[in-house]
Every structure is written in structure tokens, then in C-alpha cells.
């Protein structure tokens, strides 16, 4: 199943009172190629966390002993998709922050140790 931004309006579950969701609008106007590149750029750890999150929301039985089928409607599926996407964006931001902190602390430690050597 390929993502089609032209058909992505099902994600936009809102009432007339809700403010417009700028992130949702932005995502709906991205090409499938851009979304594919974004999805491929996340680490295995993020993919594992998202999979566990979705499995926790849907409920999963081991496939070797059960024939599991999940039935839902568009609104609930859209909510699940939005939740998984937001979890992914949040986790990617946290991963980038962690990498930045490691980079900065490594740079700080290197410069601090060279100051001590002088």
C-alpha cells in the first residue's frame, strides 16, 4: 500500500471548532518519495518502538498459534496512523537530540582534557 497525499484527507479528523493542523497539511502535500525517504531515515530502534506502540494499541497475539484479524473504521485507523506518525517524529527528534548531546559532550571532554594537559 503506497501513501497517496491526494487521498490523505481521511487523516484529517477534526471538527469545525478545531484549529487547522499545519503539520497535517504539510504532510498531506509531501510526495510519496519524500515520505519514503523520511521513513527510511529512522533507526531500527525507532522502528521497533513504533511497532511495539502500534501492537500495544491494536493488541497482538503470536501469529504461530492464532489467525488474528483487526477490524476498524477509517476514523480509528486514521487516529492510529496519526499516533504512529507523531510517535515517530517525536522519537526521531529525541534521537537527534541524544546524538547532538553526545557530540557536544565529546567535544567538551576533548577540549577540557587538552586544557588540563597544558
PDB file of C-alpha atoms in Angstrom:
ATOM      1  CA  UNK A   1       0.000   0.000   0.000  1.00  0.00           C
ATOM      2  CA  UNK A   2       1.578   3.287  -1.121  1.00  0.00           C
ATOM      3  CA  UNK A   3       0.871   6.616   0.519  1.00  0.00           C
ATOM      4  CA  UNK A   4      -1.048   8.970  -1.739  1.00  0.00           C
ATOM      5  CA  UNK A   5      -1.167  12.562  -0.471  1.00  0.00           C
ATOM      6  CA  UNK A   6      -4.180  13.249  -2.684  1.00  0.00           C
ATOM      7  CA  UNK A   7      -6.198  10.688  -0.701  1.00  0.00           C
ATOM      8  CA  UNK A   8      -4.806  11.674   2.704  1.00  0.00           C
ATOM      9  CA  UNK A   9      -7.834  13.655   3.828  1.00  0.00           C
ATOM     10  CA  UNK A  10      -9.023  10.679   5.862  1.00  0.00           C
ATOM     11  CA  UNK A  11      -6.269  11.584   8.339  1.00  0.00           C
ATOM     12  CA  UNK A  12      -7.827  14.971   8.987  1.00  0.00           C
ATOM     13  CA  UNK A  13     -10.391  14.048  11.595  1.00  0.00           C
ATOM     14  CA  UNK A  14     -11.477  17.332  13.060  1.00  0.00           C
ATOM     15  CA  UNK A  15     -14.495  19.359  13.950  1.00  0.00           C
ATOM     16  CA  UNK A  16     -15.270  22.851  12.761  1.00  0.00           C
ATOM     17  CA  UNK A  17     -14.070  24.188  16.123  1.00  0.00           C
ATOM     18  CA  UNK A  18     -10.582  22.676  15.861  1.00  0.00           C
ATOM     19  CA  UNK A  19      -7.751  24.957  14.730  1.00  0.00           C
ATOM     20  CA  UNK A  20      -6.119  23.908  11.442  1.00  0.00           C
ATOM     21  CA  UNK A  21      -3.345  21.347  11.863  1.00  0.00           C
ATOM     22  CA  UNK A  22      -0.367  22.798   9.993  1.00  0.00           C
ATOM     23  CA  UNK A  23       1.731  19.645  10.340  1.00  0.00           C
ATOM     24  CA  UNK A  24      -1.065  17.557   8.862  1.00  0.00           C
ATOM     25  CA  UNK A  25      -1.419  19.955   5.934  1.00  0.00           C
ATOM     26  CA  UNK A  26       2.330  19.836   5.376  1.00  0.00           C
ATOM     27  CA  UNK A  27       2.386  16.025   5.419  1.00  0.00           C
ATOM     28  CA  UNK A  28      -0.550  15.795   3.023  1.00  0.00           C
ATOM     29  CA  UNK A  29       1.343  17.850   0.448  1.00  0.00           C
ATOM     30  CA  UNK A  30       4.541  15.799   0.526  1.00  0.00           C
ATOM     31  CA  UNK A  31       5.317  13.466  -2.328  1.00  0.00           C
ATOM     32  CA  UNK A  32       5.421   9.711  -1.675  1.00  0.00           C
ATOM     33  CA  UNK A  33       9.156   9.818  -2.436  1.00  0.00           C
ATOM     34  CA  UNK A  34       9.797  12.359   0.343  1.00  0.00           C
ATOM     35  CA  UNK A  35       7.748  10.347   2.834  1.00  0.00           C
ATOM     36  CA  UNK A  36       9.606   7.185   1.826  1.00  0.00           C
ATOM     37  CA  UNK A  37      12.984   8.882   2.392  1.00  0.00           C
ATOM     38  CA  UNK A  38      11.842  10.117   5.800  1.00  0.00           C
ATOM     39  CA  UNK A  39      10.628   6.644   6.759  1.00  0.00           C
ATOM     40  CA  UNK A  40      13.908   5.076   5.636  1.00  0.00           C
ATOM     41  CA  UNK A  41      16.000   7.579   7.599  1.00  0.00           C
ATOM     42  CA  UNK A  42      14.844   6.412  11.030  1.00  0.00           C
ATOM     43  CA  UNK A  43      16.903   3.974  13.027  1.00  0.00           C
ATOM     44  CA  UNK A  44      15.977   0.404  13.820  1.00  0.00           C
ATOM     45  CA  UNK A  45      15.397   1.409  17.432  1.00  0.00           C
ATOM     46  CA  UNK A  46      12.715   3.911  16.425  1.00  0.00           C
ATOM     47  CA  UNK A  47      11.037   1.375  14.139  1.00  0.00           C
ATOM     48  CA  UNK A  48      10.998  -1.136  16.988  1.00  0.00           C
ATOM     49  CA  UNK A  49       9.450   1.356  19.435  1.00  0.00           C
ATOM     50  CA  UNK A  50       6.762   2.364  16.927  1.00  0.00           C
ATOM     51  CA  UNK A  51       5.981  -1.292  16.184  1.00  0.00           C
ATOM     52  CA  UNK A  52       5.634  -2.003  19.902  1.00  0.00           C
ATOM     53  CA  UNK A  53       3.435   1.073  20.323  1.00  0.00           C
ATOM     54  CA  UNK A  54       1.113   0.083  17.474  1.00  0.00           C
ATOM     55  CA  UNK A  55       0.990  -3.518  18.700  1.00  0.00           C
ATOM     56  CA  UNK A  56       0.092  -2.259  22.153  1.00  0.00           C
ATOM     57  CA  UNK A  57      -2.703  -0.118  20.748  1.00  0.00           C
ATOM     58  CA  UNK A  58      -4.097  -2.812  18.465  1.00  0.00           C
ATOM     59  CA  UNK A  59      -3.305  -5.859  20.558  1.00  0.00           C
ATOM     60  CA  UNK A  60      -1.185  -8.645  19.185  1.00  0.00           C
ATOM     61  CA  UNK A  61      -1.268 -12.387  19.608  1.00  0.00           C
ATOM     62  CA  UNK A  62       1.572 -14.581  18.349  1.00  0.00           C
ATOM     63  CA  UNK A  63       0.981 -15.496  14.713  1.00  0.00           C
ATOM     64  CA  UNK A  64       2.137 -19.087  15.166  1.00  0.00           C
ATOM     65  CA  UNK A  65      -0.961 -20.081  17.151  1.00  0.00           C
ATOM     66  CA  UNK A  66      -3.610 -17.579  16.141  1.00  0.00           C
ATOM     67  CA  UNK A  67      -5.209 -16.230  12.998  1.00  0.00           C
ATOM     68  CA  UNK A  68      -5.514 -12.593  14.028  1.00  0.00           C
ATOM     69  CA  UNK A  69      -7.646 -10.076  12.158  1.00  0.00           C
ATOM     70  CA  UNK A  70      -8.231  -6.493  13.214  1.00  0.00           C
ATOM     71  CA  UNK A  71     -11.355  -4.701  12.066  1.00  0.00           C
ATOM     72  CA  UNK A  72     -11.736  -0.945  12.367  1.00  0.00           C
ATOM     73  CA  UNK A  73     -13.194   2.056  10.593  1.00  0.00           C
ATOM     74  CA  UNK A  74     -11.493   4.909   8.766  1.00  0.00           C
ATOM     75  CA  UNK A  75     -11.560   7.296  11.708  1.00  0.00           C
ATOM     76  CA  UNK A  76      -9.940   4.886  14.145  1.00  0.00           C
ATOM     77  CA  UNK A  77      -7.375   3.764  11.575  1.00  0.00           C
ATOM     78  CA  UNK A  78      -6.564   7.399  10.834  1.00  0.00           C
ATOM     79  CA  UNK A  79      -6.084   8.016  14.538  1.00  0.00           C
ATOM     80  CA  UNK A  80      -3.758   5.028  14.790  1.00  0.00           C
ATOM     81  CA  UNK A  81      -1.765   6.228  11.778  1.00  0.00           C
ATOM     82  CA  UNK A  82      -1.525   9.746  13.178  1.00  0.00           C
ATOM     83  CA  UNK A  83      -0.393   8.370  16.539  1.00  0.00           C
ATOM     84  CA  UNK A  84       2.298   6.238  14.921  1.00  0.00           C
ATOM     85  CA  UNK A  85       3.492   9.169  12.805  1.00  0.00           C
ATOM     86  CA  UNK A  86       3.665  11.558  15.739  1.00  0.00           C
ATOM     87  CA  UNK A  87       5.456   8.949  17.832  1.00  0.00           C
ATOM     88  CA  UNK A  88       7.953   8.531  15.010  1.00  0.00           C
ATOM     89  CA  UNK A  89       8.580  12.251  14.673  1.00  0.00           C
ATOM     90  CA  UNK A  90       8.965  12.638  18.431  1.00  0.00           C
ATOM     91  CA  UNK A  91      11.357   9.704  18.687  1.00  0.00           C
ATOM     92  CA  UNK A  92      13.441  10.944  15.749  1.00  0.00           C
ATOM     93  CA  UNK A  93      13.751  14.368  17.363  1.00  0.00           C
ATOM     94  CA  UNK A  94      14.817  12.759  20.643  1.00  0.00           C
ATOM     95  CA  UNK A  95      17.318  10.580  18.792  1.00  0.00           C
ATOM     96  CA  UNK A  96      18.803  13.658  17.104  1.00  0.00           C
ATOM     97  CA  UNK A  97      18.954  15.441  20.453  1.00  0.00           C
ATOM     98  CA  UNK A  98      20.757  12.474  22.008  1.00  0.00           C
ATOM     99  CA  UNK A  99      23.268  12.411  19.138  1.00  0.00           C
ATOM    100  CA  UNK A 100      23.822  16.163  19.487  1.00  0.00           C
ATOM    101  CA  UNK A 101      24.332  15.885  23.254  1.00  0.00           C
ATOM    102  CA  UNK A 102      26.818  13.045  22.748  1.00  0.00           C
ATOM    103  CA  UNK A 103      28.634  15.092  20.128  1.00  0.00           C
ATOM    104  CA  UNK A 104      28.742  18.196  22.316  1.00  0.00           C
ATOM    105  CA  UNK A 105      29.793  16.315  25.438  1.00  0.00           C
ATOM    106  CA  UNK A 106      32.525  14.543  23.459  1.00  0.00           C
ATOM    107  CA  UNK A 107      33.785  17.868  22.119  1.00  0.00           C
ATOM    108  CA  UNK A 108      33.633  19.383  25.606  1.00  0.00           C
ATOM    109  CA  UNK A 109      35.523  16.465  27.136  1.00  0.00           C
ATOM    110  CA  UNK A 110      38.203  16.622  24.432  1.00  0.00           C
ATOM    111  CA  UNK A 111      38.734  20.378  24.842  1.00  0.00           C
ATOM    112  CA  UNK A 112      38.604  20.126  28.643  1.00  0.00           C
ATOM    113  CA  UNK A 113      41.178  17.324  28.750  1.00  0.00           C
ATOM    114  CA  UNK A 114      43.512  19.248  26.407  1.00  0.00           C
ATOM    115  CA  UNK A 115      43.217  22.278  28.728  1.00  0.00           C
ATOM    116  CA  UNK A 116      44.257  20.072  31.653  1.00  0.00           C
ATOM    117  CA  UNK A 117      47.233  18.717  29.711  1.00  0.00           C
ATOM    118  CA  UNK A 118      48.513  22.257  29.045  1.00  0.00           C
TER     119      UNK A 118
END
